[in-house]
Short mmCIF file of C-alpha atoms in Angstrom, two decimals:
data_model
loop_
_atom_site.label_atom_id
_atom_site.label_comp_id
_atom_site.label_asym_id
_atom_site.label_seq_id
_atom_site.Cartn_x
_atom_site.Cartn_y
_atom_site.Cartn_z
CA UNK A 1 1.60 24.33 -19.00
CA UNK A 2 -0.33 21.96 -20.67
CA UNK A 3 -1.92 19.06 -18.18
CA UNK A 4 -2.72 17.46 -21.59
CA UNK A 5 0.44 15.34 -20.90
CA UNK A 6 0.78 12.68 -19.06
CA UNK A 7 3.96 13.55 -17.81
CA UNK A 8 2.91 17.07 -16.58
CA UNK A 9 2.77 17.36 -12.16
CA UNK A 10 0.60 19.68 -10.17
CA UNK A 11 3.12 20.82 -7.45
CA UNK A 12 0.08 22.85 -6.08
CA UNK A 13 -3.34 22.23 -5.32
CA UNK A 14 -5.12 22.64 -8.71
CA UNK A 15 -8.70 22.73 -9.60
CA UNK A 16 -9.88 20.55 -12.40
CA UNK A 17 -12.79 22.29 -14.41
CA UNK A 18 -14.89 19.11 -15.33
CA UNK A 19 -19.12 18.96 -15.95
CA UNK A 20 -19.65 16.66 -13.12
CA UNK A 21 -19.64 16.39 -9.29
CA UNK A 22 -17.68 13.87 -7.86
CA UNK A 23 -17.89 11.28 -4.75
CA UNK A 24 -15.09 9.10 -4.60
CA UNK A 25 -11.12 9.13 -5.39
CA UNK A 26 -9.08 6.29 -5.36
CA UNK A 27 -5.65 7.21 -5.83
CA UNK A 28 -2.59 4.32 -7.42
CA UNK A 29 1.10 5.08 -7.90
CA UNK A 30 0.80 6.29 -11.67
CA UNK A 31 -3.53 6.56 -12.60
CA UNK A 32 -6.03 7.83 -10.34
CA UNK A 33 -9.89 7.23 -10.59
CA UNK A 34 -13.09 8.55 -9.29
CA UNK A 35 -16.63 8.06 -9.00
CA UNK A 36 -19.25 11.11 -10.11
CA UNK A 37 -22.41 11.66 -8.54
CA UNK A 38 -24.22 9.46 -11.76
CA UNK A 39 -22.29 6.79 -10.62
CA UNK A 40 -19.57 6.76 -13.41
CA UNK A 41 -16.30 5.84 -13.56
CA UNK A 42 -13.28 8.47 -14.63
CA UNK A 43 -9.60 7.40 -14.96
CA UNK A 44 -7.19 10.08 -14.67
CA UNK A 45 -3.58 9.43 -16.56
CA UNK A 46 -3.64 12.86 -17.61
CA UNK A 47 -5.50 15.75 -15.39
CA UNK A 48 -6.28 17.77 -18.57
CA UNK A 49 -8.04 15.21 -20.44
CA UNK A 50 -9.69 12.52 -18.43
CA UNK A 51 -11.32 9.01 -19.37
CA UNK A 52 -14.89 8.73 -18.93
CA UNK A 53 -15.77 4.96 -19.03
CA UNK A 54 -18.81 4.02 -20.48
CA UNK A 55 -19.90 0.12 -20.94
CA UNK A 56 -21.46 -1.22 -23.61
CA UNK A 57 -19.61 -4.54 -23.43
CA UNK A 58 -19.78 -6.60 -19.98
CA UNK A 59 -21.53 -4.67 -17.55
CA UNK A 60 -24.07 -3.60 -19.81
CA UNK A 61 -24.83 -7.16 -21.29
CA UNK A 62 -24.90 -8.23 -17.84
CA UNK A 63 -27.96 -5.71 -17.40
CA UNK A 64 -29.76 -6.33 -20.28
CA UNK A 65 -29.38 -10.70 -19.94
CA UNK A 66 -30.39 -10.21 -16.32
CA UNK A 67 -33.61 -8.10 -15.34
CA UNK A 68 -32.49 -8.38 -11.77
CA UNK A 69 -29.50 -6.36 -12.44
CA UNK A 70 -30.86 -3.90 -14.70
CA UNK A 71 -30.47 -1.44 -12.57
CA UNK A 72 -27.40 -1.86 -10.64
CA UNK A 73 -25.35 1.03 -9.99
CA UNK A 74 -21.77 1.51 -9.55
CA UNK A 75 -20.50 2.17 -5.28
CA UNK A 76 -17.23 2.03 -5.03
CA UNK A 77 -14.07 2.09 -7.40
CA UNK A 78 -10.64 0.98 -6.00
CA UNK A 79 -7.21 2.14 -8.31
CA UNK A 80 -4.79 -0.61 -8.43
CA UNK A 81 -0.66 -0.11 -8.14
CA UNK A 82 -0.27 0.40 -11.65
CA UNK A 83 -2.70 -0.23 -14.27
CA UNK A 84 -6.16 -1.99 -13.00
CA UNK A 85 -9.05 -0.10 -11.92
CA UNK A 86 -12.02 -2.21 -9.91
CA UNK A 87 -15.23 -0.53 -9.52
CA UNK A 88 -18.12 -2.51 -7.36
CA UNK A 89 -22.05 -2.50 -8.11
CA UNK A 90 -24.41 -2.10 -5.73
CA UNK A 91 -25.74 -5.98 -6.50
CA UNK A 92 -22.09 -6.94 -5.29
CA UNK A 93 -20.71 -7.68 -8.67
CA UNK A 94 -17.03 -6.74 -8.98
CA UNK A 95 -15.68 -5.27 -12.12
CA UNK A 96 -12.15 -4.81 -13.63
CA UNK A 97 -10.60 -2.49 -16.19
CA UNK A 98 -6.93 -1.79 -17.42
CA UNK A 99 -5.25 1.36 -18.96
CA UNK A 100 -3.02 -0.97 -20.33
CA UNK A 101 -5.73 -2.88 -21.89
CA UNK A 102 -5.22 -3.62 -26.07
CA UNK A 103 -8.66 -1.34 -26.59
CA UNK A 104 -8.58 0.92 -24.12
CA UNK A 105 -4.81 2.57 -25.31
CA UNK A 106 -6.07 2.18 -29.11
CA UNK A 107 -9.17 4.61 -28.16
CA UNK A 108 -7.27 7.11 -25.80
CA UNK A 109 -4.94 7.25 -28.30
CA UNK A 110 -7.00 8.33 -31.08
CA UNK A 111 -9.35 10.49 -29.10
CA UNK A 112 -6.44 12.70 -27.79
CA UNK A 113 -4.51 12.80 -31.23
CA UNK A 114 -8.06 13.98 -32.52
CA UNK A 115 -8.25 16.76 -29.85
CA UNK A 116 -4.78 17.75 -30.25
CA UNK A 117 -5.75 18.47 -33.93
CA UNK A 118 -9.14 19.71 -33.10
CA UNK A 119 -8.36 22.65 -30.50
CA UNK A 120 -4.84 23.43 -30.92
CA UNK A 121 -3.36 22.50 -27.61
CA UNK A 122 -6.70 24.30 -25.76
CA UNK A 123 -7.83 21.82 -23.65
CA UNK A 124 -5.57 20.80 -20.57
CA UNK A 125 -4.62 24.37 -20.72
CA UNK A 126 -3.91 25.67 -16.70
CA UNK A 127 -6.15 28.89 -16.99
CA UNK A 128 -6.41 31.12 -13.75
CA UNK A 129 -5.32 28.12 -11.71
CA UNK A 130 -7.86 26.17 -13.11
CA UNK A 131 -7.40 22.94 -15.59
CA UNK A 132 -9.83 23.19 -18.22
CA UNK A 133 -10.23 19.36 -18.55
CA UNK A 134 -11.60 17.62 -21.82
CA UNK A 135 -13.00 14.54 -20.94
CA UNK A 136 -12.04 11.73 -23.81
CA UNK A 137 -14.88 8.65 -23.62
CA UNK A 138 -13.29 5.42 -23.55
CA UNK A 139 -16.41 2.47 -24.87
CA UNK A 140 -14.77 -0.59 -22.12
CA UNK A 141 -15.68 -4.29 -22.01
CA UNK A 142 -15.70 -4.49 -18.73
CA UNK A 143 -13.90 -7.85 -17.01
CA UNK A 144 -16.45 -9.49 -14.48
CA UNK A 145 -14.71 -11.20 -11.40
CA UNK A 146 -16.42 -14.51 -10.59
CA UNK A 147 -19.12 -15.11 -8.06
CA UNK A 148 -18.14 -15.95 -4.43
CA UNK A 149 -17.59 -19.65 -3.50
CA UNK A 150 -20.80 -21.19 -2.80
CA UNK A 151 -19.46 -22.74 0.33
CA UNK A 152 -18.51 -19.59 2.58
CA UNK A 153 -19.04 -20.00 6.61
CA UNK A 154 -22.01 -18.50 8.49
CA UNK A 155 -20.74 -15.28 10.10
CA UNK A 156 -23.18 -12.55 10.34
CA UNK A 157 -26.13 -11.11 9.69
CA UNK A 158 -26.00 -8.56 7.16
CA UNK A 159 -26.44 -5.30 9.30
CA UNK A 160 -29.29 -3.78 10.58
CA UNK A 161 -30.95 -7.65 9.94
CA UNK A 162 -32.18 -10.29 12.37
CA UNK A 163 -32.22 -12.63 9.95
CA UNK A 164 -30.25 -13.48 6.47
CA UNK A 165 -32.95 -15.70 5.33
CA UNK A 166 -30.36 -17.85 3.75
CA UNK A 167 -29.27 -15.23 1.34
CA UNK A 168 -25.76 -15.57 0.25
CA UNK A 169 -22.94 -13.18 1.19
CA UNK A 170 -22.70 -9.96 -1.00
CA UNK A 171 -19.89 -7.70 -1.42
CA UNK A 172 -20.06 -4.42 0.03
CA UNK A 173 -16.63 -3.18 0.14
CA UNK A 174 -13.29 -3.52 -1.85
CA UNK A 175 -9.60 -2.42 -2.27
CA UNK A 176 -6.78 -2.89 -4.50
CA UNK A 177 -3.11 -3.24 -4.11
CA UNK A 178 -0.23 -3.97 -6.58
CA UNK A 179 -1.81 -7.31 -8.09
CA UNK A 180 -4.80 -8.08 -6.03
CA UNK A 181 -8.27 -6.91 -4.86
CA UNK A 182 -9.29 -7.62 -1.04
CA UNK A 183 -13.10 -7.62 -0.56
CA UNK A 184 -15.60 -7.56 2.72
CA UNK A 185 -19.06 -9.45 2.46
CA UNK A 186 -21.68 -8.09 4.24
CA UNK A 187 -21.57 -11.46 6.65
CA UNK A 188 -18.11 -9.88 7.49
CA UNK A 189 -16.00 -12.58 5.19
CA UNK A 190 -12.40 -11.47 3.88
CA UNK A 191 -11.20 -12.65 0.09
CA UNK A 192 -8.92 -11.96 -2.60
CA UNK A 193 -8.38 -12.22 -5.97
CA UNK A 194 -5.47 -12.45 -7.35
CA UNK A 195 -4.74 -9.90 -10.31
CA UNK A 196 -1.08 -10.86 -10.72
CA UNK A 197 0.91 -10.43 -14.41
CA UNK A 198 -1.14 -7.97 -15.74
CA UNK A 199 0.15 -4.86 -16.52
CA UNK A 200 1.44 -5.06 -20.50
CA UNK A 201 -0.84 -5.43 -22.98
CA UNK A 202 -0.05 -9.12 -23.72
CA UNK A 203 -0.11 -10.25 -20.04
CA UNK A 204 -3.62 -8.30 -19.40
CA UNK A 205 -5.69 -10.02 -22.18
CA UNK A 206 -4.20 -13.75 -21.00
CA UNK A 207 -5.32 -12.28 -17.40
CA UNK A 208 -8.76 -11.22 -18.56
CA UNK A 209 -8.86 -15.10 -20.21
CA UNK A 210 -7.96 -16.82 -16.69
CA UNK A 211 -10.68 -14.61 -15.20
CA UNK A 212 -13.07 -15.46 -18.02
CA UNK A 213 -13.52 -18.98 -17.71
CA UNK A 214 -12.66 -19.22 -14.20
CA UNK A 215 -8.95 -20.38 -13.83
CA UNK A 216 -8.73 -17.69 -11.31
CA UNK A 217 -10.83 -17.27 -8.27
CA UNK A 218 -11.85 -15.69 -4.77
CA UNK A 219 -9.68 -16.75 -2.31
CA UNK A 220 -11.56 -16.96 1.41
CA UNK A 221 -9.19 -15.86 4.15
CA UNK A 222 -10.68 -16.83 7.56
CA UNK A 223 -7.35 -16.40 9.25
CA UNK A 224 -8.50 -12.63 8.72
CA UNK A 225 -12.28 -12.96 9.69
CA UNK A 226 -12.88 -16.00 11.61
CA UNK A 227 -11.92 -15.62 15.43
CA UNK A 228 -11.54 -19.34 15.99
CA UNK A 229 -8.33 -18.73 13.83
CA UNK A 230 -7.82 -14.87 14.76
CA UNK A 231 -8.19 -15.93 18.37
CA UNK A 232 -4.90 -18.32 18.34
CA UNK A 233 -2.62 -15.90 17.31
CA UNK A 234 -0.66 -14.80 20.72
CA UNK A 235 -1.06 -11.13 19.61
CA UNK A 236 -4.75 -10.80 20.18
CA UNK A 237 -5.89 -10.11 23.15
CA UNK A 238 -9.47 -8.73 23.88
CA UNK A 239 -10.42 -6.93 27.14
CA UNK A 240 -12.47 -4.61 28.66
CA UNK A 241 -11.01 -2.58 31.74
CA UNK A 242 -7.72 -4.14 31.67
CA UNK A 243 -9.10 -7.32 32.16
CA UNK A 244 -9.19 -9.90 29.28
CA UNK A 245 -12.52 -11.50 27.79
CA UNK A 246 -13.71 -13.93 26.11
CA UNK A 247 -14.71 -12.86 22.20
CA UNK A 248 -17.09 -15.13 20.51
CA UNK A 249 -18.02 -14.58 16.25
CA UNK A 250 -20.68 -12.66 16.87
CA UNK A 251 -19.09 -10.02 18.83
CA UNK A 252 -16.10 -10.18 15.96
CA UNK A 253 -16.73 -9.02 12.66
CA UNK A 254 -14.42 -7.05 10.23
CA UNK A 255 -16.36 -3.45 9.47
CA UNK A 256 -13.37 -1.60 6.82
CA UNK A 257 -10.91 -2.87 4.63
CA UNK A 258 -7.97 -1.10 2.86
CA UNK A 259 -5.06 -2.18 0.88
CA UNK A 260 -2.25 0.01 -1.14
CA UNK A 261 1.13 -1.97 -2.77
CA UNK A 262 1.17 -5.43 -1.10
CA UNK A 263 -0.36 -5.04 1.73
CA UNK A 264 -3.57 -5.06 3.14
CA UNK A 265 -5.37 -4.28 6.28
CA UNK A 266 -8.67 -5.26 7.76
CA UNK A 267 -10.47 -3.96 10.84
CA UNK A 268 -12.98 -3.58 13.29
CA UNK A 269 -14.32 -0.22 14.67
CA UNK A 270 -15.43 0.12 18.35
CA UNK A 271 -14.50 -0.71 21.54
CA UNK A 272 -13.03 -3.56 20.93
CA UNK A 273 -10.91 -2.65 17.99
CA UNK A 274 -9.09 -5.02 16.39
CA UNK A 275 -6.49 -4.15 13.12
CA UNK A 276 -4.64 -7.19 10.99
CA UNK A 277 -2.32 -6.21 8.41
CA UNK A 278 -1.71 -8.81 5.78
CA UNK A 279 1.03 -8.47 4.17
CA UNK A 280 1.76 -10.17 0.51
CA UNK A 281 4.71 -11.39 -0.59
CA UNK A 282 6.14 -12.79 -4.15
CA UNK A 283 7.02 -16.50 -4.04
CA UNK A 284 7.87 -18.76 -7.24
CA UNK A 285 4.96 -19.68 -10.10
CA UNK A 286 3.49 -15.90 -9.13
CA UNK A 287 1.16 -17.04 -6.99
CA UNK A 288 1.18 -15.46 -3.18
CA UNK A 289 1.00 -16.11 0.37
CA UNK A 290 -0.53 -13.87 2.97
CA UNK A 291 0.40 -13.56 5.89
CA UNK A 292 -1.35 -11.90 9.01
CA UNK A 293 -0.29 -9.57 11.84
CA UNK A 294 -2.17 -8.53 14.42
CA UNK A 295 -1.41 -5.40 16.53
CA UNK A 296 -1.99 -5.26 20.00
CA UNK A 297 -0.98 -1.68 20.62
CA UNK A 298 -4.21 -0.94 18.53
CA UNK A 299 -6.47 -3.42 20.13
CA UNK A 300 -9.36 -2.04 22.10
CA UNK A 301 -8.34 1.34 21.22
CA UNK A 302 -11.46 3.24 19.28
CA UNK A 303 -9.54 2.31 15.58
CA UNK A 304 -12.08 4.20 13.23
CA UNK A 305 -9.61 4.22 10.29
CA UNK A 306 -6.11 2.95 9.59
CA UNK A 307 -4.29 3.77 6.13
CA UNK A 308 -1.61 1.15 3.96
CA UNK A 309 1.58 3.26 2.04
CA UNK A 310 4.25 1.56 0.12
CA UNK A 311 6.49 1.28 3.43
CA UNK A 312 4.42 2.54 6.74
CA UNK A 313 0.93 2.85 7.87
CA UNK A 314 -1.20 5.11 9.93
CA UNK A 315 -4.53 4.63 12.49
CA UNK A 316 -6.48 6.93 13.84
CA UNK A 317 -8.59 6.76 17.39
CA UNK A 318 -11.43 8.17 18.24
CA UNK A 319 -9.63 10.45 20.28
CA UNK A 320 -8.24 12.22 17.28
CA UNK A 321 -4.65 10.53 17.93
CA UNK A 322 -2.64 9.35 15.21
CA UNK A 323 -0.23 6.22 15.21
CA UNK A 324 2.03 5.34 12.44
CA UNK A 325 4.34 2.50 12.43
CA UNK A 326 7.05 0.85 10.09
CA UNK A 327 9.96 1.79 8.18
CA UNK A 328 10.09 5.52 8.37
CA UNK A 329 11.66 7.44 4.35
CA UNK A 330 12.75 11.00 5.27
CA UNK A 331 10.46 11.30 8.58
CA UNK A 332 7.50 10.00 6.59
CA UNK A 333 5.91 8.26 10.05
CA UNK A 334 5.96 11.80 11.63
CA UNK A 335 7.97 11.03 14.48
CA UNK A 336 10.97 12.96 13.87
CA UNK A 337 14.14 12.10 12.13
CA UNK A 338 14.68 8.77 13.74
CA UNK A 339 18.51 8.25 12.28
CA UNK A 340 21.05 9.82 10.26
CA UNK A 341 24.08 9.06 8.46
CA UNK A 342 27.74 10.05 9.77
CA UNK A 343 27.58 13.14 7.33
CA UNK A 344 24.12 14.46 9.41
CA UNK A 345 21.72 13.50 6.32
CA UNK A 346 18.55 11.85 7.32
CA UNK A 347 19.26 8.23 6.97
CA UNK A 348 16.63 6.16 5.00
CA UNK A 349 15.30 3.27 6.57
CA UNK A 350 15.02 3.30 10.11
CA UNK A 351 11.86 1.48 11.22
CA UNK A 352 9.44 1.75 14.17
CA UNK A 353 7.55 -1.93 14.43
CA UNK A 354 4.73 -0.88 17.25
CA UNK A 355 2.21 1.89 16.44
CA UNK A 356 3.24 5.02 17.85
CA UNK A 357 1.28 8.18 18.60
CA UNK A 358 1.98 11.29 16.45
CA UNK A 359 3.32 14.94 18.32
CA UNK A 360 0.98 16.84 15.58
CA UNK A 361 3.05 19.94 16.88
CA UNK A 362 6.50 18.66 17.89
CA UNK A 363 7.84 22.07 18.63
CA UNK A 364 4.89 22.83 21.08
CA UNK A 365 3.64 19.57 23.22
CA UNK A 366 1.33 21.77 24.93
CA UNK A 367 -0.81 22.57 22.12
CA UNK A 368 -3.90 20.25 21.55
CA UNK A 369 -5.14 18.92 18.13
CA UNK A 370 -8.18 16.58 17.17
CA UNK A 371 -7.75 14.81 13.58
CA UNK A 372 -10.59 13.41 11.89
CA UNK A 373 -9.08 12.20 8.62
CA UNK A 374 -6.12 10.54 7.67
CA UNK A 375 -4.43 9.30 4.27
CA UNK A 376 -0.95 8.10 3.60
CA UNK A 377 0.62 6.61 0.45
CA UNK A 378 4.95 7.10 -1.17
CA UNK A 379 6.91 8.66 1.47
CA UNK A 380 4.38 10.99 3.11
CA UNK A 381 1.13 10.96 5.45
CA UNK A 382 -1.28 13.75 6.18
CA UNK A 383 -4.19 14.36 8.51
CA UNK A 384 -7.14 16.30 8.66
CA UNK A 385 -7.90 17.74 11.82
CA UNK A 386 -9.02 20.94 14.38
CA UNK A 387 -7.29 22.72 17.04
CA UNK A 388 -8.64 22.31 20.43
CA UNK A 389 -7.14 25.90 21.98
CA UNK A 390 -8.67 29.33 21.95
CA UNK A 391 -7.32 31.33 19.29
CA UNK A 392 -4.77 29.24 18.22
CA UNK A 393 -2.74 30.48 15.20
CA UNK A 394 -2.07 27.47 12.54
CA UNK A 395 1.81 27.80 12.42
CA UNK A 396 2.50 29.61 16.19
CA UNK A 397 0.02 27.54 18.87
CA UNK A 398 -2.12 28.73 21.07
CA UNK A 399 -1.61 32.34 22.81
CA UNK A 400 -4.72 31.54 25.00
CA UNK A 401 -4.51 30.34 28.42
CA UNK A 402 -5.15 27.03 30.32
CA UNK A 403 -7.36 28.24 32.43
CA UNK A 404 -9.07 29.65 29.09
CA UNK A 405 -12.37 27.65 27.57
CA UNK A 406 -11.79 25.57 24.77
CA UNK A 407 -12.99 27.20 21.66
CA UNK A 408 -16.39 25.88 19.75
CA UNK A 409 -16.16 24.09 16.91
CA UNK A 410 -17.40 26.91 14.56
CA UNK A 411 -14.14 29.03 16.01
CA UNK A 412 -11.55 26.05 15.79
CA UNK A 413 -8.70 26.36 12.94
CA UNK A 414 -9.00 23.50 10.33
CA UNK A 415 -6.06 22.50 8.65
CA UNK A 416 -3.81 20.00 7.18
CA UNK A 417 -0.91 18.38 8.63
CA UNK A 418 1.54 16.99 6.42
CA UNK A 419 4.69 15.42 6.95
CA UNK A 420 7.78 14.11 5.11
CA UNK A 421 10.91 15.44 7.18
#
């Protein structure tokens, strides 16, 4: 098989053979990207033959008409839906790049006919259950998102600091959905941009014109970050013992944010947990309207990560419980088939609208499991996690016990669960 194609799947785990380590994956519904250990940037339409940005447009005037910047380094990357990729410096400058870009497909293009010629068909080649991967460079002007607004609230002190000295907020964290990137400030402020009508080559350079002289910009969301606003909405309700409290600005400050189609979710981590999804919806003109729901049955609760799919979500406590919620595709929330049709097929569509713990082993409730990670996206969700039983076997349960010790962590089973019933 050759993963030279774009169109050829890995329906098992594969290795890629490539010369670099990696950090970071970011994963869309068609292109995935990645950040290596020098901090660059790698697109993947095809696993056999890779894009390996390099910059000597944008970013790398940016550098070299800025000694402050010069040596900025690329943090984060965030794959869009379908065909941006936004990748964030460690000076809080956001970046964007398309596959569908005018450049960027005249390049690929040309580098894999060349290889095609060059090696016969080599590269891409599945060898031992290994890809041997031939990374194609693609040169990329780089789109630079504007600055912040100037006139952003007082929230926070960046962390670990008594004092901001004035400083203005920087970006520390982003994500992408379908046409929009969601950033966190380090002051704990929630934005967007708003990447919508780019995804054909004619649409993406009249996008990359709006962005270039500023006819589209961040868009502050304090109904996200700001408890005077978070505070009103009925659903939020702070307490400590069963007994509600009082939450003032400082003790409420977004930590994570996360986004994947159109919706996005921001948190806090802690005791006093708090998750808001915002979900996005089309409305005439193309511009878009957020709007925010707050879940109670995850308040308070330990949240230390909660995922976005195309139709349901997950969180995970600190516990090692998962919750998933929404509409549940072919038992994608984990929670059994929840309906069927008259013929005894699982029935698409039946939705759950409170978070609901996860059996991790339905067919044995006695047997316990921690999970650690958790990812969702399509119709599926998996998590990452240990078995808290002695000698458990990964498919049977545990053969120990009660009255047995639990197991040390070196002897505990690690596996993944995955579901899609």
């Amino acid at each position: 098989m050759a993963f030279s194609e774009s169109h050829c799947t890995a329906s098992v785990p594969t290795q890629l053979e490539l010369p670099t380590r990696f950090t970071a994956i970011s994963c869309g519904r068609i292109h995935a990207t990645a950040l290596d250990s020098k901090h660059r940037v790698w697109i993947f339409n095809r696993w056999g033959r890779p894009n390996l940005l390099t910059f000597t447009g944008t970013l790398e005037d940016q550098r070299r008409r800025n000694p402050l910047i010069a040596n900025t380094k690329i943090i984060q990357v965030a794959c869009g839906y379908y065909s941006f990729v936004a990748f964030l410096t460690d000076d809080g400058r956001v970046f964007i790049s398309w596959t569908t870009d005018r450049e960027f497909l005249r390049q690929d293009t040309a580098m894999n006919t060349a290889l095609d010629e060059a090696d016969n068909g080599v590269s891409g080649r599945l060898v031992s259950g290994v890809i041997k991967c031939a990374p194609i460079p693609i040169d990329v002007d780089a789109t630079l998102i504007p600055e912040l607004p100037s006139d952003l609230p007082k929230l926070h002190n960046p962390e670990g600091e008594d004092d901001d000295d004035g400083r203005a907020p920087k970006i520390v964290k982003i994500a992408a959905g379908r046409a929009f990137i969601v950033a966190l400030t380090d002051q704990g402020h929630v934005l967007r941009f708003d990447l919508s009508g780019g995804i054909v080559p004619e649409d993406v350079e009249e996008l990359k014109n709006d962005i270039i002289s500023n006819v589209r910009q961040w868009t502050y969301l304090p109904q996200l970050c700001e408890i005077e606003d978070v505070k009103e909405d009925p659903n939020f309700r702070p307490e400590v013992d069963g007994q509600p409290i009082t939450v003032s600005q400082q003790d409420f400050k977004i930590t994570h944010v996360s986004a994947h189609m159109d919706s996005a979710v921001v948190y806090s981590t802690g005791a006093f947990s708090t998750v808001i999804v915002a979900g996005m919806t089309m409305v005439r003109g193309g511009g878009r309207h957020m709007q925010r729901t707050i879940l109670p049955e995850l308040q308070n609760k330990n949240i230390i990560s909660v995922t976005a799919s195309e139709y349901h979500y997950a969180a995970l406590d600190t516990n090692g419980t998962v919750y998933t919620w929404g509409t549940d595709l072919c038992g994608s929330l984990g929670l059994g088939l929840l309906d069927r049709t008259a013929d005894g097929f699982p029935a698409v569509g039946a939705s759950v609208s409170e978070p609901t713990p996860v059996q991790i082993h339905p067919n044995n409730p006695g047997r316990r499991t921690f999970c650690f990670s958790l990812t969702a996206a399509g119709w599926h969700t998996a998590a990452l996690g240990f078995d808290l039983d002695d000698h458990c076997d990964p498919m049977e349960g545990p053969v120990s016990s009660p009255e047995q010790p639990v197991a040390s962590t070196s002897q505990r089973q690690s596996s993944w669960r995955f579901w899609k019933r």
